[in-house]
XYZ file of C-alpha atoms in Angstrom:
773
model
C -67.923 -29.816 -4.816
C -65.755 -30.562 -1.790
C -63.699 -27.381 -2.180
C -64.958 -24.428 -4.201
C -61.451 -23.278 -5.085
C -62.343 -21.195 -8.149
C -65.050 -19.203 -6.348
C -62.564 -18.374 -3.616
C -59.791 -17.569 -6.172
C -57.324 -20.230 -4.992
C -56.353 -20.789 -8.633
C -54.977 -17.233 -8.823
C -52.827 -17.865 -5.746
C -51.484 -21.108 -7.204
C -50.548 -19.353 -10.442
C -48.512 -16.815 -8.491
C -46.787 -19.539 -6.471
C -46.057 -21.588 -9.624
C -44.060 -18.670 -11.056
C -41.582 -19.112 -8.199
C -40.795 -22.722 -9.172
C -37.710 -23.545 -11.245
C -38.999 -26.353 -13.466
C -42.209 -27.274 -15.312
C -42.714 -30.426 -13.246
C -43.167 -28.460 -10.036
C -45.117 -25.679 -11.748
C -47.673 -28.256 -12.913
C -47.757 -29.862 -9.452
C -48.507 -26.493 -7.859
C -51.231 -25.592 -10.363
C -52.961 -28.932 -9.769
C -52.627 -28.789 -5.981
C -55.756 -29.566 -3.935
C -56.401 -28.786 -0.252
C -55.446 -31.587 2.140
C -57.636 -32.765 5.010
C -55.172 -34.770 7.134
C -54.103 -32.624 10.093
C -50.637 -34.197 10.383
C -49.821 -33.771 6.680
C -50.928 -30.129 6.732
C -48.901 -29.396 9.875
C -45.798 -30.968 8.324
C -46.230 -28.981 5.098
C -46.682 -25.726 7.029
C -43.597 -26.336 9.184
C -41.470 -27.134 6.118
C -42.646 -23.957 4.397
C -41.947 -21.904 7.528
C -38.454 -23.390 7.918
C -37.679 -22.720 4.248
C -38.850 -19.125 4.710
C -36.419 -18.747 7.620
C -33.538 -20.137 5.552
C -34.275 -17.826 2.618
C -34.452 -14.751 4.845
C -31.200 -15.632 6.637
C -29.093 -17.219 3.885
C -30.829 -16.556 0.574
C -32.670 -18.952 -1.718
C -31.397 -22.424 -2.484
C -29.107 -22.304 -5.572
C -31.555 -24.225 -7.770
C -31.061 -23.698 -11.517
C -33.816 -23.149 -14.050
C -35.062 -26.296 -15.858
C -32.904 -28.631 -13.764
C -35.254 -31.621 -14.150
C -33.171 -34.347 -15.870
C -35.705 -37.099 -15.198
C -35.878 -38.024 -18.892
C -32.082 -38.257 -19.166
C -31.855 -40.458 -16.087
C -34.477 -42.769 -17.565
C -32.057 -43.357 -20.476
C -29.502 -44.621 -17.988
C -31.674 -47.665 -17.246
C -31.528 -48.484 -20.968
C -27.711 -48.119 -20.909
C -27.965 -45.686 -23.795
C -24.978 -43.398 -24.458
C -25.637 -39.712 -23.995
C -24.944 -36.992 -26.512
C -22.495 -34.226 -25.627
C -25.442 -31.832 -25.154
C -27.093 -34.265 -22.723
C -23.832 -34.633 -20.804
C -23.736 -30.838 -20.508
C -27.210 -30.904 -18.885
C -26.016 -33.561 -16.449
C -22.887 -31.488 -15.775
C -25.060 -28.473 -14.869
C -27.181 -30.677 -12.616
C -24.034 -31.875 -10.813
C -22.810 -28.286 -10.407
C -26.208 -27.337 -8.925
C -25.938 -30.318 -6.567
C -22.452 -29.177 -5.504
C -23.693 -25.621 -4.859
C -26.646 -26.869 -2.807
C -24.332 -29.031 -0.682
C -22.092 -25.996 -0.148
C -25.201 -24.000 0.833
C -26.071 -26.684 3.406
C -22.515 -26.676 4.796
C -22.649 -22.890 5.089
C -25.870 -23.194 7.102
C -24.109 -25.586 9.456
C -21.123 -23.228 9.687
C -23.413 -20.321 10.609
C -25.271 -22.595 13.060
C -28.595 -22.023 11.294
C -30.987 -24.843 12.188
C -32.615 -26.630 9.251
C -35.303 -28.241 11.464
C -37.927 -30.008 9.333
C -35.829 -29.623 6.186
C -32.906 -31.431 7.751
C -34.142 -34.851 6.639
C -33.992 -33.761 2.985
C -30.500 -32.307 3.349
C -29.184 -35.365 5.190
C -30.556 -37.731 2.530
C -28.694 -35.915 -0.231
C -25.925 -37.789 -2.078
C -22.663 -36.168 -3.114
C -21.355 -36.833 -6.628
C -18.173 -34.815 -6.277
C -16.056 -37.535 -7.922
C -18.454 -37.795 -10.866
C -18.462 -34.012 -11.362
C -14.664 -33.887 -11.226
C -14.488 -36.708 -13.766
C -16.914 -34.962 -16.121
C -15.110 -31.623 -15.759
C -11.795 -33.346 -16.531
C -13.200 -34.488 -19.876
C -15.471 -31.699 -21.120
C -15.658 -27.929 -20.644
C -18.738 -25.787 -20.046
C -19.161 -25.168 -23.801
C -19.289 -28.880 -24.625
C -15.742 -29.085 -25.982
C -13.834 -32.260 -25.140
C -10.613 -31.218 -23.392
C -7.263 -32.009 -25.051
C -6.021 -33.969 -22.033
C -9.258 -35.932 -21.621
C -7.185 -38.993 -22.588
C -3.510 -39.408 -23.502
C -4.588 -40.639 -26.960
C -6.642 -37.507 -27.647
C -3.794 -35.283 -26.464
C -1.409 -37.079 -28.806
C -3.855 -36.785 -31.737
C -4.460 -33.077 -31.227
C -0.755 -32.347 -30.906
C -0.208 -34.160 -34.190
C -3.045 -32.172 -35.717
C -1.408 -28.926 -34.667
C 1.946 -30.100 -36.005
C 0.548 -31.219 -39.369
C -1.575 -28.113 -39.659
C 1.530 -25.973 -39.168
C 3.367 -28.049 -41.749
C 0.468 -27.553 -44.158
C 0.397 -23.800 -43.664
C 4.188 -23.537 -44.011
C 4.095 -25.654 -47.182
C 1.321 -23.529 -48.670
C 3.199 -20.320 -47.912
C 6.317 -21.782 -49.514
C 4.351 -22.772 -52.640
C 2.881 -19.266 -52.859
C 6.429 -17.976 -53.064
C 7.536 -20.542 -55.640
C 4.511 -20.091 -57.913
C 4.120 -16.325 -57.638
C 4.259 -15.879 -61.420
C 1.476 -18.419 -61.951
C -0.948 -17.017 -59.369
C -3.686 -14.402 -59.631
C -3.292 -13.680 -55.895
C -0.790 -14.806 -53.283
C -3.490 -16.161 -50.958
C -4.668 -19.555 -49.755
C -8.397 -20.256 -50.175
C -10.680 -23.053 -49.035
C -12.601 -25.008 -51.653
C -14.502 -28.242 -50.975
C -12.960 -28.194 -47.519
C -9.455 -28.312 -49.063
C -6.736 -25.652 -49.065
C -6.140 -24.394 -52.607
C -4.103 -21.719 -54.388
C -5.630 -19.432 -57.079
C -3.751 -20.252 -60.343
C -4.116 -18.343 -63.601
C -5.958 -20.470 -66.108
C -3.111 -20.297 -68.638
C -0.684 -21.829 -66.093
C -2.919 -24.503 -64.611
C -0.771 -27.259 -66.153
C 2.349 -25.853 -64.554
C 1.277 -26.961 -61.074
C 0.598 -30.570 -60.154
C -2.528 -31.051 -58.128
C -6.309 -31.411 -58.114
C -8.647 -28.711 -59.437
C -11.462 -28.110 -56.931
C -13.104 -25.026 -58.423
C -12.982 -22.440 -61.213
C -13.878 -18.767 -60.909
C -16.970 -17.441 -62.653
C -14.746 -15.588 -65.155
C -12.779 -18.798 -65.826
C -9.612 -16.787 -65.329
C -8.705 -18.487 -62.048
C -8.406 -22.184 -61.276
C -8.333 -23.277 -57.613
C -5.823 -26.122 -57.319
C -4.941 -28.231 -54.314
C -1.191 -28.739 -54.824
C 0.087 -32.321 -54.987
C 2.785 -31.318 -52.498
C 0.157 -30.709 -49.763
C -2.139 -33.652 -50.425
C -0.198 -36.084 -48.295
C -0.240 -33.683 -45.344
C -3.971 -33.062 -45.880
C -4.565 -36.829 -45.930
C -2.707 -37.143 -42.624
C -4.831 -34.367 -41.116
C -8.061 -35.989 -42.305
C -7.029 -39.339 -40.830
C -6.177 -37.636 -37.555
C -9.617 -35.963 -37.498
C -11.245 -39.366 -37.975
C -9.131 -40.709 -35.115
C -10.069 -37.651 -33.044
C -13.800 -38.229 -33.575
C -13.426 -41.906 -32.631
C -11.587 -40.937 -29.464
C -14.275 -38.363 -28.603
C -16.983 -41.006 -28.986
C -14.951 -43.257 -26.728
C -14.743 -40.491 -24.107
C -18.484 -39.813 -24.378
C -19.122 -43.527 -23.870
C -16.923 -43.483 -20.759
C -18.805 -40.474 -19.395
C -22.124 -42.214 -20.098
C -20.969 -45.304 -18.215
C -20.074 -43.213 -15.154
C -23.523 -41.566 -15.199
C -25.197 -44.975 -15.625
C -23.359 -46.245 -12.557
C -24.699 -43.339 -10.440
C -28.183 -42.971 -11.922
C -29.988 -44.313 -8.815
C -28.388 -41.795 -6.449
C -28.801 -39.051 -9.057
C -32.514 -39.834 -9.242
C -32.739 -39.712 -5.427
C -31.178 -36.258 -5.473
C -33.476 -35.118 -8.277
C -36.520 -36.152 -6.218
C -35.124 -34.205 -3.259
C -34.524 -31.116 -5.402
C -38.067 -31.294 -6.776
C -39.430 -31.420 -3.223
C -37.228 -28.541 -2.101
C -38.219 -26.527 -5.183
C -41.897 -27.097 -4.311
C -41.373 -25.944 -0.724
C -39.161 -23.037 -1.819
C -41.827 -21.713 -4.217
C -44.388 -21.611 -1.385
C -41.836 -19.998 0.939
C -40.916 -17.261 -1.540
C -44.586 -16.405 -2.024
C -45.062 -16.390 1.760
C -42.286 -13.806 2.053
C -44.018 -11.616 -0.534
C -47.306 -11.570 1.392
C -45.645 -11.549 4.826
C -47.193 -14.967 5.520
C -47.033 -16.715 8.886
C -47.942 -20.149 10.179
C -51.239 -20.255 12.115
C -52.128 -22.876 14.704
C -54.324 -25.504 13.069
C -56.990 -27.724 14.609
C -59.748 -30.154 13.662
C -62.212 -28.773 16.215
C -63.737 -26.069 14.022
C -62.007 -23.221 15.873
C -61.288 -20.304 13.557
C -59.608 -17.245 15.039
C -58.173 -14.930 12.409
C -56.260 -11.976 13.837
C -55.253 -9.138 11.519
C -55.967 -11.260 8.459
C -55.549 -9.822 4.956
C -56.779 -11.081 1.624
C -53.561 -12.150 -0.176
C -54.671 -10.804 -3.575
C -55.033 -7.267 -2.196
C -52.126 -4.853 -1.900
C -50.613 -5.934 1.428
C -49.415 -2.396 2.153
C -52.867 -0.820 1.947
C -55.214 -3.734 2.724
C -57.155 -3.307 5.983
C -56.793 -6.401 8.225
C -59.842 -8.063 9.742
C -60.255 -10.021 12.957
C -63.018 -12.585 13.523
C -63.742 -15.855 15.290
C -65.794 -19.033 14.861
C -65.917 -21.834 17.439
C -68.114 -24.495 19.006
C -69.944 -21.777 20.894
C -70.130 -19.454 17.861
C -70.825 -21.662 14.866
C -72.423 -19.029 12.604
C -71.368 -15.412 12.069
C -73.823 -12.955 10.504
C -72.070 -9.944 8.925
C -74.017 -6.756 8.202
C -73.194 -3.283 6.951
C -73.384 -1.039 3.864
C -72.519 -2.096 0.330
C -68.810 -1.987 -0.669
C -68.012 -2.033 3.037
C -65.978 -5.244 2.954
C -68.545 -7.945 3.792
C -67.800 -10.032 0.695
C -64.046 -9.569 1.088
C -64.354 -10.875 4.655
C -66.060 -14.049 3.373
C -63.434 -14.551 0.659
C -60.610 -13.903 3.090
C -61.780 -16.618 5.500
C -62.418 -19.106 2.711
C -59.200 -18.453 0.777
C -56.954 -18.460 3.851
C -58.514 -21.761 4.926
C -57.818 -23.326 1.520
C -54.257 -21.953 1.456
C -53.568 -23.365 4.899
C -54.859 -26.772 3.835
C -52.445 -26.576 0.873
C -49.544 -26.109 3.287
C -49.100 -22.412 2.554
C -48.385 -19.627 5.019
C -51.026 -16.911 5.221
C -51.011 -13.161 5.995
C -52.324 -13.242 9.572
C -50.977 -12.676 13.050
C -48.982 -15.629 14.430
C -51.561 -16.067 17.200
C -54.270 -16.918 14.642
C -56.012 -20.299 14.514
C -57.343 -22.041 11.414
C -59.679 -25.034 11.421
C -59.186 -27.880 8.949
C -62.437 -28.683 7.125
C -63.483 -31.658 5.007
C -65.431 -29.359 2.700
C -65.525 -25.632 1.905
C -68.696 -24.349 0.205
C -69.079 -20.784 -1.042
C -71.817 -18.859 -2.796
C -70.298 -15.439 -3.413
C -71.123 -12.781 -5.993
C -73.431 -12.790 -8.993
C -72.467 -15.796 -11.110
C -75.781 -16.359 -12.894
C -75.664 -18.498 -16.014
C -77.048 -16.826 -19.154
C -76.951 -20.091 -21.084
C -79.078 -21.765 -18.419
C -81.413 -18.725 -18.320
C -81.072 -18.483 -14.546
C -81.751 -15.231 -12.683
C -79.516 -14.033 -9.864
C -81.885 -15.506 -7.282
C -82.185 -18.820 -9.136
C -78.433 -19.092 -9.590
C -77.788 -18.572 -5.876
C -80.566 -20.913 -4.870
C -79.320 -23.689 -7.190
C -75.946 -23.631 -5.484
C -77.453 -23.564 -2.008
C -79.641 -26.570 -2.858
C -76.527 -28.505 -3.867
C -74.794 -27.449 -0.632
C -77.713 -28.672 1.521
C -77.693 -31.998 -0.315
C -73.931 -32.528 0.210
C -73.291 -30.898 3.576
C -72.052 -32.884 6.558
C -70.213 -32.185 9.782
C -66.899 -30.296 9.620
C -67.881 -28.172 6.624
C -67.238 -24.448 6.151
C -70.159 -22.657 4.429
C -69.877 -19.078 3.134
C -73.078 -17.393 1.892
C -73.140 -13.876 0.437
C -76.373 -11.800 0.588
C -78.523 -14.746 1.626
C -82.162 -14.401 0.507
C -81.545 -11.409 -1.787
C -82.838 -11.091 -5.339
C -86.497 -11.744 -4.551
C -89.435 -10.340 -2.478
C -87.896 -9.166 0.848
C -90.473 -10.912 3.044
C -90.153 -14.174 1.151
C -86.398 -13.799 0.970
C -86.104 -13.339 4.756
C -88.285 -16.372 5.421
C -86.336 -18.494 2.966
C -82.999 -17.312 4.433
C -84.048 -18.275 7.978
C -85.251 -21.662 6.736
C -81.901 -22.271 4.958
C -80.011 -21.348 8.136
C -82.202 -23.777 10.084
C -81.405 -26.513 7.552
C -77.669 -26.025 8.019
C -77.994 -25.612 11.787
C -78.553 -29.336 12.386
C -74.947 -30.079 11.303
C -71.765 -29.327 13.241
C -70.474 -26.853 10.683
C -69.034 -23.342 10.640
C -70.881 -20.742 8.608
C -70.518 -17.077 7.641
C -73.436 -15.164 6.127
C -73.766 -11.567 4.885
C -77.114 -9.759 4.731
C -78.962 -6.428 4.792
C -82.136 -7.859 6.351
C -83.000 -6.551 9.832
C -85.056 -9.678 10.503
C -81.936 -11.831 10.168
C -80.199 -9.596 12.703
C -83.012 -10.277 15.174
C -82.815 -13.986 14.339
C -79.087 -13.961 15.103
C -79.696 -12.488 18.574
C -82.226 -15.222 19.331
C -79.949 -18.140 18.336
C -77.484 -19.412 20.956
C -74.720 -20.483 18.541
C -74.984 -17.495 16.237
C -73.109 -14.190 16.508
C -73.009 -10.905 14.639
C -70.378 -8.642 13.194
C -70.512 -5.480 11.137
C -68.165 -3.706 8.771
C -67.030 -0.393 10.201
C -68.427 2.801 8.640
C -67.438 6.424 9.140
C -70.671 8.379 9.498
C -68.908 11.716 8.956
C -67.187 10.915 5.669
C -69.703 8.233 4.641
C -66.785 5.965 3.760
C -66.395 2.324 4.743
C -63.460 1.478 7.012
C -63.409 -2.195 5.874
C -62.505 -3.830 9.191
C -64.952 -6.015 11.160
C -66.503 -5.182 14.514
C -67.424 -8.388 16.310
C -70.621 -8.501 18.379
C -72.320 -5.620 16.582
C -74.908 -5.272 13.838
C -74.372 -2.696 11.154
C -76.861 -0.496 9.413
C -76.960 0.017 5.661
C -76.812 3.788 6.395
C -79.134 4.465 3.464
C -80.466 7.740 4.917
C -76.983 9.168 5.625
C -75.739 8.283 2.179
C -78.870 9.682 0.493
C -78.573 12.976 2.394
C -74.863 13.320 1.587
C -75.469 12.592 -2.099
C -77.965 15.463 -2.282
C -81.438 13.907 -2.020
C -83.970 16.547 -0.929
C -84.140 16.851 2.852
C -87.945 16.584 2.769
C -87.689 13.218 1.029
C -85.062 11.900 3.451
C -87.052 13.131 6.480
C -90.198 11.496 5.158
C -88.292 8.232 4.717
C -86.943 8.388 8.274
C -90.483 9.001 9.638
C -91.850 6.038 7.718
C -88.932 3.850 8.897
C -89.398 4.808 12.576
C -93.063 3.961 12.352
C -92.254 0.518 10.993
C -89.283 -0.088 13.320
C -90.128 -2.427 16.200
C -89.229 -1.799 19.829
C -86.787 -4.704 19.629
C -85.056 -3.123 16.660
C -84.737 0.185 18.544
C -83.227 -1.546 21.581
C -80.836 -3.435 19.288
C -79.694 -0.225 17.631
C -79.057 1.440 20.996
C -77.127 -1.578 22.267
C -75.157 -1.637 19.042
C -74.058 2.011 19.499
C -72.969 1.278 23.075
C -71.040 -1.796 21.960
C -69.243 0.216 19.292
C -68.211 2.798 21.909
C -66.909 0.096 24.255
C -65.006 -1.595 21.409
C -63.401 1.721 20.515
C -62.279 2.225 24.122
C -60.871 -1.308 24.218
C -58.935 -0.718 21.005
C -57.438 2.528 22.306
C -56.447 0.859 25.574
C -54.921 -2.149 23.772
C -52.964 0.199 21.498
C -51.552 2.104 24.496
C -50.557 -1.156 26.216
C -48.835 -2.366 23.040
C -46.961 0.921 22.634
C -45.824 0.865 26.281
C -44.611 -2.714 26.000
C -42.730 -1.898 22.793
C -41.137 1.186 24.365
C -40.057 -0.857 27.386
C -38.604 -3.554 25.145
C -36.780 -0.963 23.011
C -35.226 0.597 26.116
C -34.102 -2.797 27.397
C -32.612 -3.711 24.018
C -30.847 -0.340 23.773
C -29.346 -0.858 27.225
C -28.130 -4.347 26.362
C -26.729 -3.106 23.044
C -24.786 -0.295 24.734
C -23.317 -2.682 27.305
C -22.404 -5.137 24.572
C -20.813 -2.428 22.415
C -18.865 -1.139 25.415
C -17.321 -4.576 25.962
C -16.600 -4.956 22.237
C -14.891 -1.538 22.057
C -12.670 -2.368 25.031
C -11.729 -5.736 23.538
C -11.149 -4.146 20.130
C -8.799 -1.489 21.546
C -6.943 -4.112 23.557
C -6.578 -6.417 20.538
C -5.515 -3.528 18.294
C -2.784 -2.356 20.648
C -1.535 -5.905 21.188
C -1.412 -6.429 17.424
C 0.532 -3.195 16.926
C 3.043 -4.268 19.581
C 3.412 -7.762 18.111
C 3.746 -6.377 14.588
C 6.526 -4.042 15.737
C 8.365 -6.907 17.433
C 8.026 -9.069 14.318
C 9.271 -6.238 12.113
C 12.329 -5.670 14.315
C 13.105 -9.403 14.299
C 12.945 -9.439 10.496
C 15.256 -6.413 10.237
C 17.739 -7.915 12.711
C 17.704 -11.212 10.833
C 18.223 -9.375 7.544
C 21.163 -7.435 8.978
C 22.757 -10.629 10.279
C 22.586 -12.173 6.809
C 24.224 -9.206 5.060
C 27.941 -8.462 4.986
C 27.664 -4.897 3.701
C 24.839 -2.360 3.252
C 24.581 0.385 0.671
C 23.468 3.889 1.682
C 19.935 3.471 0.168
C 19.553 0.202 2.094
C 20.626 1.890 5.333
C 18.070 4.669 4.700
C 15.353 2.134 4.027
C 16.103 0.244 7.275
C 16.061 3.475 9.254
C 12.748 4.372 7.674
C 11.245 0.982 8.625
C 12.422 1.272 12.209
C 11.255 4.850 12.708
C 8.150 4.932 10.508
C 5.463 4.543 13.184
C 7.253 6.678 15.762
C 7.964 9.390 13.197
C 4.376 9.413 12.007
C 3.052 9.725 15.543
C 5.572 12.482 16.316
C 4.854 14.356 13.102
C 1.152 14.426 13.856
C 2.012 16.771 16.732
C 4.476 18.804 14.653
C 3.711 22.471 15.308
C 5.768 24.112 12.514
C 3.653 25.374 9.672
C 4.443 23.961 6.227
C 4.291 26.652 3.535
C 4.606 26.850 -0.231
C 8.286 26.824 -1.208
C 9.480 24.945 1.933
C 12.126 22.260 1.494
C 10.819 18.969 2.933
C 11.984 15.390 3.399
C 9.438 12.860 2.045
C 9.326 9.922 4.474
C 7.626 7.267 2.255
C 10.115 7.870 -0.594
C 13.154 8.916 1.479
C 13.640 11.838 -0.942
C 13.990 15.619 -0.633
C 11.509 17.888 -2.360
C 9.875 21.310 -2.454
C 6.246 22.237 -1.687
C 4.678 23.665 -4.829
C 1.113 24.244 -3.567
C -1.299 23.349 -0.741
C -4.831 22.082 -1.412
C -7.320 20.830 1.201
C -4.640 19.918 3.802
C -2.648 18.083 1.133
C 0.739 19.208 -0.083
C 1.749 19.161 -3.753
C 5.480 18.289 -3.618
C 7.985 18.314 -6.502
C 10.903 15.876 -6.222
C 13.060 14.677 -9.068
C 10.843 14.124 -12.103
C 7.760 13.574 -9.973
C 5.034 15.801 -8.583
C 2.725 14.084 -6.044
C 0.262 14.942 -3.220
C 1.183 14.092 0.410
C -0.340 14.466 3.882
C 1.488 16.448 6.553
C 2.530 13.282 8.418
C 4.492 12.163 5.332
C 6.654 15.325 5.304
C 9.473 16.653 7.505
C 10.381 20.303 7.208
C 14.050 20.890 6.313
C 16.114 24.028 6.898
C 17.176 25.745 3.615
C 20.782 25.217 2.600
C 23.186 28.174 2.959
C 24.628 27.826 -0.556
C 21.869 26.548 -2.833
C 23.814 27.326 -5.988
C 26.646 25.142 -4.814
C 24.202 22.397 -4.025
C 22.683 22.667 -7.479
C 26.122 22.352 -9.060
C 26.858 19.364 -6.880
C 23.616 17.607 -7.799
C 24.151 18.408 -11.468
C 27.666 17.062 -11.302
C 26.463 13.840 -9.727
C 23.848 13.277 -12.379
C 26.136 14.186 -15.239
C 29.101 12.157 -14.022
C 27.555 8.746 -13.570
C 27.718 7.093 -16.990
C 29.534 4.101 -15.506
C 26.900 3.746 -12.790
C 24.151 3.927 -15.413
C 25.868 1.323 -17.572
C 26.201 -1.032 -14.601
C 22.546 -0.679 -13.525
C 20.849 -3.712 -14.999
C 17.879 -6.047 -14.625
C 18.580 -9.737 -15.184
C 15.381 -11.518 -16.333
C 16.916 -14.865 -17.172
C 14.854 -17.636 -15.553
C 11.709 -15.447 -15.332
C 8.360 -16.574 -16.723
C 6.521 -14.495 -19.307
C 3.880 -13.282 -16.828
C 6.505 -12.243 -14.223
C 8.348 -9.809 -16.525
C 5.910 -6.857 -16.276
C 6.027 -6.617 -12.482
C 9.843 -6.893 -12.434
C 10.128 -4.156 -15.102
C 7.725 -1.900 -13.174
C 9.758 -2.139 -9.981
C 13.122 -1.671 -11.714
C 12.020 1.408 -13.692
C 10.431 2.974 -10.576
C 13.734 2.631 -8.713
C 15.690 3.992 -11.699
C 13.462 7.067 -12.025
C 13.664 7.814 -8.291
C 17.458 7.490 -8.472
C 17.698 9.805 -11.498
C 19.037 7.143 -13.858
C 18.467 7.661 -17.572
C 19.397 4.243 -19.012
C 19.023 0.610 -18.008
C 20.447 -2.678 -19.276
C 17.799 -5.411 -19.511
C 19.215 -8.955 -19.789
C 16.613 -11.309 -21.286
C 18.918 -13.853 -22.972
C 18.376 -15.628 -26.271
C 16.306 -18.695 -25.253
C 12.856 -19.215 -26.812
C 12.233 -15.496 -27.097
C 9.225 -15.443 -24.691
C 10.943 -13.190 -22.107
C 12.281 -10.915 -24.850
C 8.726 -10.606 -26.283
C 7.411 -9.721 -22.825
C 10.122 -7.050 -22.467
C 9.286 -5.500 -25.843
C 5.538 -5.619 -25.098
C 6.266 -3.678 -21.920
C 8.502 -1.160 -23.734
C 5.720 -0.417 -26.265
C 3.166 0.277 -23.500
C 5.370 2.186 -21.023
C 5.078 6.005 -20.996
C 8.453 6.324 -19.189
C 10.675 4.752 -21.894
C 11.975 7.100 -24.616
C 13.930 4.603 -26.726
C 15.566 1.175 -26.837
C 18.153 -0.828 -28.766
C 19.818 -4.227 -28.705
C 23.149 -4.527 -26.897
C 26.255 -3.830 -28.887
C 29.584 -5.582 -28.995
C 30.624 -6.290 -25.410
C 27.084 -5.450 -24.101
C 25.441 -8.822 -24.752
C 24.300 -8.386 -28.373
C 20.683 -9.582 -28.977
C 20.486 -11.133 -25.528
C 20.386 -7.635 -24.010
C 18.209 -4.552 -24.586
C 19.395 -1.055 -23.582
C 16.473 1.285 -22.724
C 16.566 5.079 -22.393
C 14.224 6.676 -19.822
C 12.399 9.947 -20.355
């Protein structure tokens, strides 16, 4: 009975937190968690949760994998038992998770994000980089042992490939030799052996072993004698392969055995971090903060929300309990929020004592109690034949018998369910029984006599749930220092009860209302008015402070941005200047190393030297570019004609291409005086260059397979821009890999019309001549 967790719905909170955990071990630990009572332990747990929340918000969650708990596997290490390949895969994943977490920690250090209370866990972490590298050098992520795991395995698998090729070649050869004897020229697998389908009438023509017969008995599946020796070699190699794999697995197991102590240390750390991370992730969901905790019974909840309510719409409450105010009596209409206030205080207290952040203002204070008792709601037992009153009273009796100092007691509708006069008397007597202990207590009631009792007691205060008299709707927040009415007359009138009946009830009530009750009601109205004024004033002060802070931040931001812009412009201009100097140095160096330059190379060098200056000059070019204008295209160093203009972009035709350019890429050219002559000249050039076309070649000898495509792309681009129609590709004879890459490219290229091998004097099969479209 120390902590009534179920009544206060702590179990529902724990279930939500447990869903954030990554393994069953921590989920079970969270579900079985009980509130702590040691102030130091609670403070440490809260700080760790807060620090983890900060890390998650700034750097994301720790890279913890699902079901990472390898505790059972590590226990095998103490028995020196070899692992299976599947178990090694689990350990491999654990090591990868460890590596990622260590990288996460290093990134925090790089970003100068303080780990604070979590630092001790991070610093105690072991690195198993060498073990992970060793495991990854032997086995891949699918559990396949790598060919080069050991030299012996590599040798075995190469032999397997060689013998398998021999087997397939032999089978294909036999299919050709025995074509007349076969039903089909195919190789089939029977009893895990390669067989050929022989006609039944010719089964004695082929030496070998019969492994199967077709259902029609027309076909006999024979493993040829000629392949049996190769098959035997393959089977022996597979046995050797399996032995070598077991040897590798044993080696891997030994390495894990040697590190099992440090692996277990890391596992314990990950479990702890997973536990803290689950609480932190839930705290982020409910916008939880860390309250100040104490063992002096001081409870000061500011803007507290019940965590099971929608945090966007829940109305926060503010209340206080202390040495001077040990008991708080809450009054007000039904469904106004009295019970929720009790549950909020109780649940947030239990969550805090479990080391969890709670949805309150950071200035809040929470007391740590040895016991939390709660009698909330109608939980009468049908099996025990207890009425509502009896059920409540049974619980209260147990509380009185077990109460001691430093206990939090929460009582809902004390004294209800029986005769009002007897209920009031019993309620006051119960309060007197609890009063002798140094406890903190919250009680809800409708009884006016208990309100009067609260005013008479020195260590007892009142609060009421706010109620809108115009709309007759509860406002749910608490008003400290006031007593609330049940507002029965207002509600009855609004719901349509005859006015004569309501008026009669009010007359009867006024006659029975004491002078003290009338004074209390008047004082209560005045208190509510003062509280409203205080709230409005506090809101204005908060808004003014926020506005002042926003203005200060905006000023600082503008000054900071001004400095950054100046530095950025300075750095940009310096970079441009340095880049230009570097580019000129490269061009000068290139010129010094060359004996002779072709015209295209000269044009390219001029373009590089003048590119930036030309672009800047062309941006101020005032001549209008129109459709049909002859232009020089700077990026391609080619002449073209503007075909159309769309959205400040110019569609230019040049050679076999038609592309879009910006104005800065084009230079307007004056039309030639004799265009026909120019056309004849261009035509003559193109038609009279067979020798130049024959000499244009791409030598791919010495290239790797994957380098061929890029080289072909560049060569064909240059050929198309130059108007060439054929190219000579030298790929050599060699192993045929470069030639295959060339032909793969030819098949996929839309710019190649045809191809052929080189003829006599052209390089024969070591050369391919391609024709461009």
